[in-house]
PDB file of C-alpha atoms and ligand atoms in Angstrom:
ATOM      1  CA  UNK A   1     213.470  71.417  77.059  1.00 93.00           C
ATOM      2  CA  UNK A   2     214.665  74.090  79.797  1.00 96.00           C
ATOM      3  CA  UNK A   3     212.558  77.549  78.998  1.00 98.00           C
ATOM      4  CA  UNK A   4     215.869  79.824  77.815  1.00 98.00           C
ATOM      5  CA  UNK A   5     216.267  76.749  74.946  1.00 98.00           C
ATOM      6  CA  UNK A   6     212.846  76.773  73.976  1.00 98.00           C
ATOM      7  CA  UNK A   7     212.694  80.660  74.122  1.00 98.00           C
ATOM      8  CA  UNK A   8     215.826  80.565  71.992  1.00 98.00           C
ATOM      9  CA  UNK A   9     215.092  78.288  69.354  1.00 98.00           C
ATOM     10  CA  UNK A  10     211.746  80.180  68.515  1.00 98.00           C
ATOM     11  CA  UNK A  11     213.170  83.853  68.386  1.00 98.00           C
ATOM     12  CA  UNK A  12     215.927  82.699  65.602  1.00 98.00           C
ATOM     13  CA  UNK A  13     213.586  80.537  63.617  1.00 98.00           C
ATOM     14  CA  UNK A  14     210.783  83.985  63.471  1.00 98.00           C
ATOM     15  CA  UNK A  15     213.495  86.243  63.988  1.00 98.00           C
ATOM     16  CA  UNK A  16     212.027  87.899  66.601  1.00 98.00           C
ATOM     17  CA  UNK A  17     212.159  89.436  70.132  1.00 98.00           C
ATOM     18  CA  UNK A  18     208.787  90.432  70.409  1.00 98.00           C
ATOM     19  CA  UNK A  19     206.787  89.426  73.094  1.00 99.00           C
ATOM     20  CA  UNK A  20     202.787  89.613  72.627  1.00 99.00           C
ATOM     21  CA  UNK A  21     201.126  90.403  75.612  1.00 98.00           C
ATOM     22  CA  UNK A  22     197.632  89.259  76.311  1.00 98.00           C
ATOM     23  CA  UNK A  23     195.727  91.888  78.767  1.00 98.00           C
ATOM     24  CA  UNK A  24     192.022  92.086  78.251  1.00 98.00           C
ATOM     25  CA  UNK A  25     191.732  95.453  79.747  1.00 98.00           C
ATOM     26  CA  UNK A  26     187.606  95.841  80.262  1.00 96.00           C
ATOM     27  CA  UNK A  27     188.241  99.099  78.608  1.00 96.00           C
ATOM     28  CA  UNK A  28     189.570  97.418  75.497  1.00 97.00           C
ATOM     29  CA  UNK A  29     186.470  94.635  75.406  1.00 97.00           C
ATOM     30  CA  UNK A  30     183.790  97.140  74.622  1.00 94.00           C
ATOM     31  CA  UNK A  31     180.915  96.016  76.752  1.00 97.00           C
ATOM     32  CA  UNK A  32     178.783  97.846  78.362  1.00 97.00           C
ATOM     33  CA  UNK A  33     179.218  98.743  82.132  1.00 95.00           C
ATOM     34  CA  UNK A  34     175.984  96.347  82.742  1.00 96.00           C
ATOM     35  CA  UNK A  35     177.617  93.274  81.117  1.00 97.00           C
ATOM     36  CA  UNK A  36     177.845  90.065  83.084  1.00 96.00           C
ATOM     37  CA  UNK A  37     180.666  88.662  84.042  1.00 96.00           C
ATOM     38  CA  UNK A  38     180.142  85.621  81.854  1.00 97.00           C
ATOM     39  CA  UNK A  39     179.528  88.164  79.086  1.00 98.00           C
ATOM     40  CA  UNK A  40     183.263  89.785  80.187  1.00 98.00           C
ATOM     41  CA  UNK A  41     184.910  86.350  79.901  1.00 98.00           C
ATOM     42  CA  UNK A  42     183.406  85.586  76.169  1.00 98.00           C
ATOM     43  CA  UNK A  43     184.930  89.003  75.141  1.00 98.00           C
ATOM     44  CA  UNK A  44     187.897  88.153  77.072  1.00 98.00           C
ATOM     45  CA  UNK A  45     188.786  85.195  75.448  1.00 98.00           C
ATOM     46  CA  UNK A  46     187.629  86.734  72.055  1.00 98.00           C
ATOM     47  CA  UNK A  47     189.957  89.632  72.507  1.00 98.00           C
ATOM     48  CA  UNK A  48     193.001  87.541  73.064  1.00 98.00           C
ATOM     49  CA  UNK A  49     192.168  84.874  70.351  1.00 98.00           C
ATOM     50  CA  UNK A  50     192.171  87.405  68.104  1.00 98.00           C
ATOM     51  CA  UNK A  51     195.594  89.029  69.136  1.00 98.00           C
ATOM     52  CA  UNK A  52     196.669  85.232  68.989  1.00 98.00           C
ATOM     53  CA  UNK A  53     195.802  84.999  65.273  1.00 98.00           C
ATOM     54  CA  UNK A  54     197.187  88.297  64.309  1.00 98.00           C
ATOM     55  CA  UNK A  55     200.497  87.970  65.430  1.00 98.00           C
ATOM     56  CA  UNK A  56     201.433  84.296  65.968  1.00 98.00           C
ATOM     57  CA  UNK A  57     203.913  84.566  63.411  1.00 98.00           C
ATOM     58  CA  UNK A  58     205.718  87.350  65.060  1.00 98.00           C
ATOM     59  CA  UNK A  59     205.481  86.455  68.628  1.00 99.00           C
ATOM     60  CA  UNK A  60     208.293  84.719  69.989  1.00 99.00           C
ATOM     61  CA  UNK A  61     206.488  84.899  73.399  1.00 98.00           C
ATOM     62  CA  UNK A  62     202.905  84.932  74.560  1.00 99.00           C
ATOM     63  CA  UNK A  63     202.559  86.739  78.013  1.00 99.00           C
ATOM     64  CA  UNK A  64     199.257  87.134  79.256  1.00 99.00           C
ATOM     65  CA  UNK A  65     199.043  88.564  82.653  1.00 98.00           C
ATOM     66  CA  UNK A  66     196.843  86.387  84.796  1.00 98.00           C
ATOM     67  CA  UNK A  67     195.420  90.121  86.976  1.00 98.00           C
ATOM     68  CA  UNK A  68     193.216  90.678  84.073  1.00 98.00           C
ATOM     69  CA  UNK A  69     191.737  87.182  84.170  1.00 98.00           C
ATOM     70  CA  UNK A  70     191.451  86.855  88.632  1.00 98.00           C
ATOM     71  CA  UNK A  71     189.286  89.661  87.806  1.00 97.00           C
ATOM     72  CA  UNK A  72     186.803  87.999  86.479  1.00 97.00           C
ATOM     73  CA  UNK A  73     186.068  85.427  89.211  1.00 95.00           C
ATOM     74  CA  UNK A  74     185.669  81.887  88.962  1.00 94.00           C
ATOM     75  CA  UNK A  75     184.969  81.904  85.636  1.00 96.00           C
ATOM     76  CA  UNK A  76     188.557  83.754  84.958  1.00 97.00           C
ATOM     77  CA  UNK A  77     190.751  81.075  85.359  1.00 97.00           C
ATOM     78  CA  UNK A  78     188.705  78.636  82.723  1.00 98.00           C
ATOM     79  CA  UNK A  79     189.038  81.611  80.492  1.00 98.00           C
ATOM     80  CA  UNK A  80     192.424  82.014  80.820  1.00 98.00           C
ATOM     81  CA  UNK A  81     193.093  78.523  80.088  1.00 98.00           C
ATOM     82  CA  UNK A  82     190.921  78.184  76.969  1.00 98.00           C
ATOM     83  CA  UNK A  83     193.526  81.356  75.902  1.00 98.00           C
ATOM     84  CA  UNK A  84     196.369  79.515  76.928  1.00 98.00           C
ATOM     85  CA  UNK A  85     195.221  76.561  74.590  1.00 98.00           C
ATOM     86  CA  UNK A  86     194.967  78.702  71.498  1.00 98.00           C
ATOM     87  CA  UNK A  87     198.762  79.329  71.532  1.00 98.00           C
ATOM     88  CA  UNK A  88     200.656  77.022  69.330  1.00 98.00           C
ATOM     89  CA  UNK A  89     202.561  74.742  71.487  1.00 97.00           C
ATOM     90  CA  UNK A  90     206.390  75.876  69.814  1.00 97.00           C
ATOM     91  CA  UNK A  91     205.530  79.444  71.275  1.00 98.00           C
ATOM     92  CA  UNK A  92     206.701  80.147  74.547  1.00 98.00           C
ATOM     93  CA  UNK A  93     204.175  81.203  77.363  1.00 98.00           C
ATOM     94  CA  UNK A  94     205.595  83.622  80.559  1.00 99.00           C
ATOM     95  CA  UNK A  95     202.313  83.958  82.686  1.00 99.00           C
ATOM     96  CA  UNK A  96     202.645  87.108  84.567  1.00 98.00           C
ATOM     97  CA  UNK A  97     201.346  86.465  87.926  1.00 98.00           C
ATOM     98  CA  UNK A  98     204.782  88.586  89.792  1.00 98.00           C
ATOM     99  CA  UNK A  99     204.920  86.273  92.820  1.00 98.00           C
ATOM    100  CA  UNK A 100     206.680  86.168  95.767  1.00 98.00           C
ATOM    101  CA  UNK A 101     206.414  84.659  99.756  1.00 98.00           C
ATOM    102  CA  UNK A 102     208.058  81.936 101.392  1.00 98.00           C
ATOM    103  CA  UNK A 103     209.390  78.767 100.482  1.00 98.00           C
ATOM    104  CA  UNK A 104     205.839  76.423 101.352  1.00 98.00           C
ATOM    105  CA  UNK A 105     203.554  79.146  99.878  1.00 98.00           C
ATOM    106  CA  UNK A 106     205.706  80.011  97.072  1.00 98.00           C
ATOM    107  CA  UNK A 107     205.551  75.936  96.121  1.00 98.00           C
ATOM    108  CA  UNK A 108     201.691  76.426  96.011  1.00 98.00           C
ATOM    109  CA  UNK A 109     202.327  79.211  93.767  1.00 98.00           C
ATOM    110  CA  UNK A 110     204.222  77.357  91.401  1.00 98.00           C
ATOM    111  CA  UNK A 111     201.720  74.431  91.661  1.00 98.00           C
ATOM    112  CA  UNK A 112     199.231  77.215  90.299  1.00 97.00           C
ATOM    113  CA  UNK A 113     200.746  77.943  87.691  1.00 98.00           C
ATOM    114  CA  UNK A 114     202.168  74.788  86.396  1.00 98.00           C
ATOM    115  CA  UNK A 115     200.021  72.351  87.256  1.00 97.00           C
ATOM    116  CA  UNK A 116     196.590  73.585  86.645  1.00 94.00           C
ATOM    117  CA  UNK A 117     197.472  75.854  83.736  1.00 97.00           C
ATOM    118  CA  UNK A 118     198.070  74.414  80.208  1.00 96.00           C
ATOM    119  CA  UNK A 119     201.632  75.423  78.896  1.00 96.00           C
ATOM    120  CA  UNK A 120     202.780  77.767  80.946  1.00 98.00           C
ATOM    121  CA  UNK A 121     206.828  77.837  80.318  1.00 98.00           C
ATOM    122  CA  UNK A 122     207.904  80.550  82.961  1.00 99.00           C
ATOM    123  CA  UNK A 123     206.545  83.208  85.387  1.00 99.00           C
ATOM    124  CA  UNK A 124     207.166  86.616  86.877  1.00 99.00           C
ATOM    125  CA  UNK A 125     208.446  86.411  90.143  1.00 99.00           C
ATOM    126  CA  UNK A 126     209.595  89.423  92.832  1.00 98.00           C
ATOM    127  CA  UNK A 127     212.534  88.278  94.063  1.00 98.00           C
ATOM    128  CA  UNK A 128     212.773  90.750  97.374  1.00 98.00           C
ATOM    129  CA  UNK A 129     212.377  87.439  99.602  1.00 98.00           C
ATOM    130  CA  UNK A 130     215.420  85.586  98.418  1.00 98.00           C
ATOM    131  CA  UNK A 131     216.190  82.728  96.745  1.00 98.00           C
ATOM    132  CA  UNK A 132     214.114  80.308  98.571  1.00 98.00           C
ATOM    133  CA  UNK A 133     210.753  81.999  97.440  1.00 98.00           C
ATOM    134  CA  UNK A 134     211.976  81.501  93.749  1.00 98.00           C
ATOM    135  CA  UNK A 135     213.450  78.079  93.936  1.00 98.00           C
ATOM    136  CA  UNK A 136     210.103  76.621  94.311  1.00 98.00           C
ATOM    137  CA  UNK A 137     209.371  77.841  90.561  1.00 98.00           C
ATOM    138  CA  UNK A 138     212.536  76.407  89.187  1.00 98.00           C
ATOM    139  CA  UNK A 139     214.391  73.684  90.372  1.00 98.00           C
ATOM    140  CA  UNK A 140     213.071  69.772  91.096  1.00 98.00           C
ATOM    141  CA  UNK A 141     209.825  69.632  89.446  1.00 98.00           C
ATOM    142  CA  UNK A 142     210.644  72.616  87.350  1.00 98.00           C
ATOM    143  CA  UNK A 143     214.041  72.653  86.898  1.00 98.00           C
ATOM    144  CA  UNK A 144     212.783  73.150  82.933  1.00 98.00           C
ATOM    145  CA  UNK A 145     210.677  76.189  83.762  1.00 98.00           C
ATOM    146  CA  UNK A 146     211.724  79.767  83.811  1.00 98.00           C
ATOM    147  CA  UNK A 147     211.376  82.716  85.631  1.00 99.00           C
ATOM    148  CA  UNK A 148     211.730  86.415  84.687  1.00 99.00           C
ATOM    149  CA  UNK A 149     212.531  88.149  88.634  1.00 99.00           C
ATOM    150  CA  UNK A 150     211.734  92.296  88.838  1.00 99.00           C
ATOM    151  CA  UNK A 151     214.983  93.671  88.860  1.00 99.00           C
ATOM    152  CA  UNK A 152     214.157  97.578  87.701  1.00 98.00           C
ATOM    153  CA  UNK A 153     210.803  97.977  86.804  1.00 98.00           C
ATOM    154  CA  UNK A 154     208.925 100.260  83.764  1.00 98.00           C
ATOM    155  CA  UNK A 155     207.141 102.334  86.707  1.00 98.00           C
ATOM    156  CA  UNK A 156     207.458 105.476  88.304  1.00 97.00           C
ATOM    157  CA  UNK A 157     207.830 103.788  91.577  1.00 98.00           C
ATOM    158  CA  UNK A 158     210.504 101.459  90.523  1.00 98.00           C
ATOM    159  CA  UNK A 159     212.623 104.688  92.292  1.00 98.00           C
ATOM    160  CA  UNK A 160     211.136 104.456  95.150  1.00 98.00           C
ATOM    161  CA  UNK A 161     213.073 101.365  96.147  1.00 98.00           C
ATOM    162  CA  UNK A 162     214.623  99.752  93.566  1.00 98.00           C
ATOM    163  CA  UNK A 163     217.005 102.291  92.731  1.00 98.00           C
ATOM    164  CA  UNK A 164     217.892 102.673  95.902  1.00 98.00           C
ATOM    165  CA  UNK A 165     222.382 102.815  96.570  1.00 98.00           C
ATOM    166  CA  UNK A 166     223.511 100.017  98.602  1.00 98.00           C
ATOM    167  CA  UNK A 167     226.502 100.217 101.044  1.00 98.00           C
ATOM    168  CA  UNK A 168     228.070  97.608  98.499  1.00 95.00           C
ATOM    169  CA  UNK A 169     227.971 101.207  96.154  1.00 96.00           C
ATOM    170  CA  UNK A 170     225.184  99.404  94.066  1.00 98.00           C
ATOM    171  CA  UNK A 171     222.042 100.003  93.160  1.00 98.00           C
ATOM    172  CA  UNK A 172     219.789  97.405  94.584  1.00 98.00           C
ATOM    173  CA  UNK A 173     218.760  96.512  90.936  1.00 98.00           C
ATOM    174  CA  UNK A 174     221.761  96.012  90.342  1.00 98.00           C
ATOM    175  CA  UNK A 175     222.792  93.758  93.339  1.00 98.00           C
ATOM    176  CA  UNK A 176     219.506  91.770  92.283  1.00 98.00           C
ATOM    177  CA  UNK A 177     220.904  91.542  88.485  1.00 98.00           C
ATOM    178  CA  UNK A 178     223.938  90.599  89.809  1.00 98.00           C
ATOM    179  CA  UNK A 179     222.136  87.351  92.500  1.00 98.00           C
ATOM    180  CA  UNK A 180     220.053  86.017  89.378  1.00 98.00           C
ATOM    181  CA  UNK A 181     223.280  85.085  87.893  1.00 98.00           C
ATOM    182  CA  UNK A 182     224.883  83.802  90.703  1.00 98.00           C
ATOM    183  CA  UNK A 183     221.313  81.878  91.980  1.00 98.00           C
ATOM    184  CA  UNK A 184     221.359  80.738  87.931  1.00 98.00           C
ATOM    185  CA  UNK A 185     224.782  79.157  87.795  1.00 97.00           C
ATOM    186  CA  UNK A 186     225.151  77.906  91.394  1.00 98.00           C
ATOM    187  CA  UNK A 187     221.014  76.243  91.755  1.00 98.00           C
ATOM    188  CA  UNK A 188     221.395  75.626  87.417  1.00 97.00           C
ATOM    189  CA  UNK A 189     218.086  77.855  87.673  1.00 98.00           C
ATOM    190  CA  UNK A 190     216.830  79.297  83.938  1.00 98.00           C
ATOM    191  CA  UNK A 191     216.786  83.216  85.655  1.00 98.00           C
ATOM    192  CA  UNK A 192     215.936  86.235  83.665  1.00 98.00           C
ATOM    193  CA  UNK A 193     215.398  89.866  84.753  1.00 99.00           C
ATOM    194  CA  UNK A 194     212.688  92.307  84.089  1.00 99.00           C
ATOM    195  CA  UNK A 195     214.248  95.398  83.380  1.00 98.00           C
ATOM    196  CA  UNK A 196     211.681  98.461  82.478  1.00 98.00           C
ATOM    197  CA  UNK A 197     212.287 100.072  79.019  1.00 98.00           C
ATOM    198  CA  UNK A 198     211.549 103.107  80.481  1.00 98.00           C
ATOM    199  CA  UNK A 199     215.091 103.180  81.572  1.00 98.00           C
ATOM    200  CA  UNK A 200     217.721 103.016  79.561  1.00 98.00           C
ATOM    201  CA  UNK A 201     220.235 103.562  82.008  1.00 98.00           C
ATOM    202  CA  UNK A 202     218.874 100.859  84.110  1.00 98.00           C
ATOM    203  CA  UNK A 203     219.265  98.895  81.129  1.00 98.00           C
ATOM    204  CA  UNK A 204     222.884  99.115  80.791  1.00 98.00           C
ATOM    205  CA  UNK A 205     223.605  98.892  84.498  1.00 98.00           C
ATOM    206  CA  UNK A 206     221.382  95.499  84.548  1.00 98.00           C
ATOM    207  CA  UNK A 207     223.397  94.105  81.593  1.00 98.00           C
ATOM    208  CA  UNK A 208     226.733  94.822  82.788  1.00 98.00           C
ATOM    209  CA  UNK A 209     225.485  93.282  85.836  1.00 98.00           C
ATOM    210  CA  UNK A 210     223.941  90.360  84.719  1.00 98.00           C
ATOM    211  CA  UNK A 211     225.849  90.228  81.198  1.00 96.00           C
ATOM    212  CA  UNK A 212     224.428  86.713  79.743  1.00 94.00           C
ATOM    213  CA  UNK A 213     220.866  87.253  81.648  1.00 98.00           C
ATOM    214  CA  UNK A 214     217.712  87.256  79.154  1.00 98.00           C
ATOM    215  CA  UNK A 215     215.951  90.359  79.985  1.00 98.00           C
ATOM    216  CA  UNK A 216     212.122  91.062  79.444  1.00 99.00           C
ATOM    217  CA  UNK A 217     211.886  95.004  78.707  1.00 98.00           C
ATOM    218  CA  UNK A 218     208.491  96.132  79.316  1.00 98.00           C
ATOM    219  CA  UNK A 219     207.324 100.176  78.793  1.00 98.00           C
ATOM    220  CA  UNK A 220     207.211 100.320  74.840  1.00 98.00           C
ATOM    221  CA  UNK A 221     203.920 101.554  73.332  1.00 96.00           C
ATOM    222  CA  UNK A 222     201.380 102.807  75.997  1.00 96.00           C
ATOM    223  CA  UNK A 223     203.962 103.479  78.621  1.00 97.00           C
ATOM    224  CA  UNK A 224     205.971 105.612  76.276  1.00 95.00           C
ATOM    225  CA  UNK A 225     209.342 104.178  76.866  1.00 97.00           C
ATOM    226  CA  UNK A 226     212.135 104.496  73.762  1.00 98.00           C
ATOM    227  CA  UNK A 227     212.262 101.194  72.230  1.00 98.00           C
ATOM    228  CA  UNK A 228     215.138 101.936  70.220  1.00 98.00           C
ATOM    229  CA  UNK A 229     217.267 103.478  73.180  1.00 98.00           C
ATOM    230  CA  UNK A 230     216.276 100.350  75.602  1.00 98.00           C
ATOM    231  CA  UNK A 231     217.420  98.126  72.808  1.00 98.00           C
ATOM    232  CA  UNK A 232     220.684  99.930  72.083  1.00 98.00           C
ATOM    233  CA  UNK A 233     221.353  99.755  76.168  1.00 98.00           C
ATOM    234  CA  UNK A 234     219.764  96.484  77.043  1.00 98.00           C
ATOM    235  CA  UNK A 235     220.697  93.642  74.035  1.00 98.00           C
ATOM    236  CA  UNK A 236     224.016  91.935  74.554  1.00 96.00           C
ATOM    237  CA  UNK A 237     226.934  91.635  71.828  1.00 91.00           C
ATOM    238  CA  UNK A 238     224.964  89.049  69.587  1.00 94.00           C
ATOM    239  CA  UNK A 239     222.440  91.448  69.261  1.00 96.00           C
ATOM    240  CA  UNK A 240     219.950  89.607  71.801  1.00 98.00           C
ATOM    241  CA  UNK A 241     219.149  88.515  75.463  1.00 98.00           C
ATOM    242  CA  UNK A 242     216.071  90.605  75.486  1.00 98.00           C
ATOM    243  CA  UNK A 243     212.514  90.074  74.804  1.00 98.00           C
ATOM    244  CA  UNK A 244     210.345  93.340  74.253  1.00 98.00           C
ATOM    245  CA  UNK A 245     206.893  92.513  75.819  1.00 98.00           C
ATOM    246  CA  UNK A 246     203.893  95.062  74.568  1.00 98.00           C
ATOM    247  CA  UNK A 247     200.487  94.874  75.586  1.00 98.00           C
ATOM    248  CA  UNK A 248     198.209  97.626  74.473  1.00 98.00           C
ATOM    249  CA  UNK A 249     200.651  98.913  71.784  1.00 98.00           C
ATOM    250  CA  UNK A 250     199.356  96.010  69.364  1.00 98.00           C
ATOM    251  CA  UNK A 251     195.679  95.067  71.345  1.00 98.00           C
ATOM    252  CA  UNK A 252     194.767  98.867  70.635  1.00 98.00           C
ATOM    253  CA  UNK A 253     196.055  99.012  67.087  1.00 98.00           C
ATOM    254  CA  UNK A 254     193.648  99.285  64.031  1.00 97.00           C
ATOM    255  CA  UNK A 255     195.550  96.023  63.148  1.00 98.00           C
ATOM    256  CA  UNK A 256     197.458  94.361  65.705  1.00 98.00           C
ATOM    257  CA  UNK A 257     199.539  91.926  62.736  1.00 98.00           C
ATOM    258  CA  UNK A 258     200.535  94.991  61.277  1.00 98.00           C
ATOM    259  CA  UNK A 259     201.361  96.559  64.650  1.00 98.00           C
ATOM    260  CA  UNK A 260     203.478  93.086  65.391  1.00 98.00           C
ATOM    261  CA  UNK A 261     205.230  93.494  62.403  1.00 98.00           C
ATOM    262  CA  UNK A 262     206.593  96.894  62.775  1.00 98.00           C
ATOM    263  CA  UNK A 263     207.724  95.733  66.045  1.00 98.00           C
ATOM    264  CA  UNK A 264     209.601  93.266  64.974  1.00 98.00           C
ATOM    265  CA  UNK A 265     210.811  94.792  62.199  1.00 98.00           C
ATOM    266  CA  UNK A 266     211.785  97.937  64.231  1.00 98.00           C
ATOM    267  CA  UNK A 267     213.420  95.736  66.503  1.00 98.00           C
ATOM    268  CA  UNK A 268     215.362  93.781  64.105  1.00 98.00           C
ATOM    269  CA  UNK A 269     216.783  96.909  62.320  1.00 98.00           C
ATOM    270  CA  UNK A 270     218.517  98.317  65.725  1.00 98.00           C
ATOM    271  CA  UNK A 271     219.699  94.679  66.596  1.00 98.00           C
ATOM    272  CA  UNK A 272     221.288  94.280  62.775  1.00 96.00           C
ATOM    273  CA  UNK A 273     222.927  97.581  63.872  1.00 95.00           C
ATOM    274  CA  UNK A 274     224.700  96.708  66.672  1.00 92.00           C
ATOM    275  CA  UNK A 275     225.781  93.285  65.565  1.00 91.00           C
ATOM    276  CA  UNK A 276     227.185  95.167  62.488  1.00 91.00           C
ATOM    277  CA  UNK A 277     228.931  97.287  65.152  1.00 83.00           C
TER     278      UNK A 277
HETATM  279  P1  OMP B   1     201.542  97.660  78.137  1.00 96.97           P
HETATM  280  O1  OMP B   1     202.069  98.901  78.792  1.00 96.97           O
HETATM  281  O2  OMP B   1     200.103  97.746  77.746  1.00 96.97           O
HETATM  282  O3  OMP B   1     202.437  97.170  77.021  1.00 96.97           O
HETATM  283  O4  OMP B   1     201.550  96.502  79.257  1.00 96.97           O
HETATM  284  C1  OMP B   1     202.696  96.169  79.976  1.00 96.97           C
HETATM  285  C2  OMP B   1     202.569  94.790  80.579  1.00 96.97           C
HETATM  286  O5  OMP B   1     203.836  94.468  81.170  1.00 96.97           O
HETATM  287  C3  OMP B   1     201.541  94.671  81.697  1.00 96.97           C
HETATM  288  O6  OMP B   1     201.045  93.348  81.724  1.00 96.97           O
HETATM  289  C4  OMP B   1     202.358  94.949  82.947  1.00 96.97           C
HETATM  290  O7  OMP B   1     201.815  94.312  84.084  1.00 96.97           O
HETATM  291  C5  OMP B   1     203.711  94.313  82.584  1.00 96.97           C
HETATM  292  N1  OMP B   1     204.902  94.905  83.231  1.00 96.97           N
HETATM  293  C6  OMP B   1     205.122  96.256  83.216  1.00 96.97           C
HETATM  294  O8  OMP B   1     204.388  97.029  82.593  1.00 96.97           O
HETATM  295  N2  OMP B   1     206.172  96.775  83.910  1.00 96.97           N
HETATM  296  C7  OMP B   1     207.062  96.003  84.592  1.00 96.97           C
HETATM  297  O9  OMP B   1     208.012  96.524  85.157  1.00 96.97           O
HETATM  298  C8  OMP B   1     206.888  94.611  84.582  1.00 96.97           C
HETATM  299  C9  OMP B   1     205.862  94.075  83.831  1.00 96.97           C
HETATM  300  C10 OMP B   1     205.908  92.618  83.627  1.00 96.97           C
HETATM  301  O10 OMP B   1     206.373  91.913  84.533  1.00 96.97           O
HETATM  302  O11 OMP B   1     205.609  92.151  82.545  1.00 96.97           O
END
């Protein structure tokens, strides 16, 4: 099944556009600074199983970010894949690893996280090289895999560049917004944008540009951005195309399931909104 069917299929049978993410912060594992790095792994794995069981009903993605598990050395990697193995196989899986390099590299990349990993569905990607360092994550092999490519990140310093005007009088978000969908239809690549919820601006100007992209919204919950303003600015007419990813907001809850829920349930009353027009 290509990733945008699978992804599809799951958020109207939950009825959700909430994506979990899985970031075992070693803040959030509460060790002490002495702990061995076996010790770090065990809570690691701990932490996210129990995020896993809290809110598999209301995930319609999984996205751990593979930073927090390369920092744990060799060790990391087996942890992360006993994590990946805990998600129930209908629930998509975007591994966060935000690649990017040329075409031979970028195939090794993809090998990493495809062929080693257990059900990884799609990846984070930078797409400031060009097509050829994403094609190696989508097409042949993995023509059924997807990839979510920064377009205007949730961070200060997504100004720095990414906002830049073009001579095209574009932003160069936009321009990249506007490439996905032309790489998507012209390579039959499953393309999605990462679009910061921090901006809801950027939001609008990314879905105008890229009007039938999926786009992952990072920024709600520990990075303060307005869920309800990114959703009015980034969903498209039905009332979806975007998947709100939160980390911390529901791993530092009292009760992450709860958290989850009033996610989704927040979520769903601004999308019932708009689709009631
Ligand atoms: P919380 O702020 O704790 O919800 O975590 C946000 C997660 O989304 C982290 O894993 C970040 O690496 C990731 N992220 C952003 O915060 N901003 C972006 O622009 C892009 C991502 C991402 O690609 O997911």
């Amino acid at each position: 099944t290509p990733f945008f069917v699978k992804l599809e299929a799951r958020c109207k049978d939950i009825q959700s556009l909430l994506c979990v993410g899985l970031d075992p912060h070693f803040t959030e594992l509460q060790l002490p600074a002495t702990a061995t790095l076996e010790q770090q792994c065990d809570a690691a794995f701990s932490f996210c199983k129990t995020i896993i069981d809290a809110t598999q009903q209301y995930s319609a993605c999984y996205k751990p970010n593979a930073a927090f598990f390369e920092a744990l050395g060799d060790h990391g990697m087996i942890t992360l894949k006993r994590v990946l193995q805990e998600i129930p196989p209908e629930i998509p899986v975007l591994l966060d690893v935000k690649r990017g390099d040329i075409g031979t590299t970028a195939a090794a990349y993809a090998q990493a996280a495809f062929q080693h990993l257990p059900n990884v569905d799609a990846v984070t990607l930078s797409p400031l090289m060009g097509w050829d360092s994403i094609a190696p994550f989508v097409t042949e092999q993995y023509s059924h895999k997807g990839a979510f490519l920064l377009c205007k990140t949730s961070n200060p310093g997504s100004n720095d560049l990414l906002a830049l005007n073009l001579s095209t009088n574009e932003t160069l978000f936009e321009r990249i917004a506007a490439l996905s969908q032309q790489w998507s239809v012209q390579h039959g690549a499953s393309l999605g944008l990462v679009v910061g919820a921090t901006d809801a601006s950027a939001l609008k100007k990314a879905r105008t540009a890229a009007s039938n992209a999926w786009i992952l919204a990072p920024g709600v919950g520990a990075q303060g951005g307005d869920l309800e303003a990114a959703l009015e600015a980034g969903l498209n007419a039905e009332g979806s195309g975007m998947l709100i990813p939160v980390s911390r907001g529901i791993s530092q809850a009292e009760r992450p399931g709860v958290a989850a829920k009033e996610l989704v349930d927040a979520i769903n009353a601004v999308r019932d909104k708009i689709v009631a027009g």
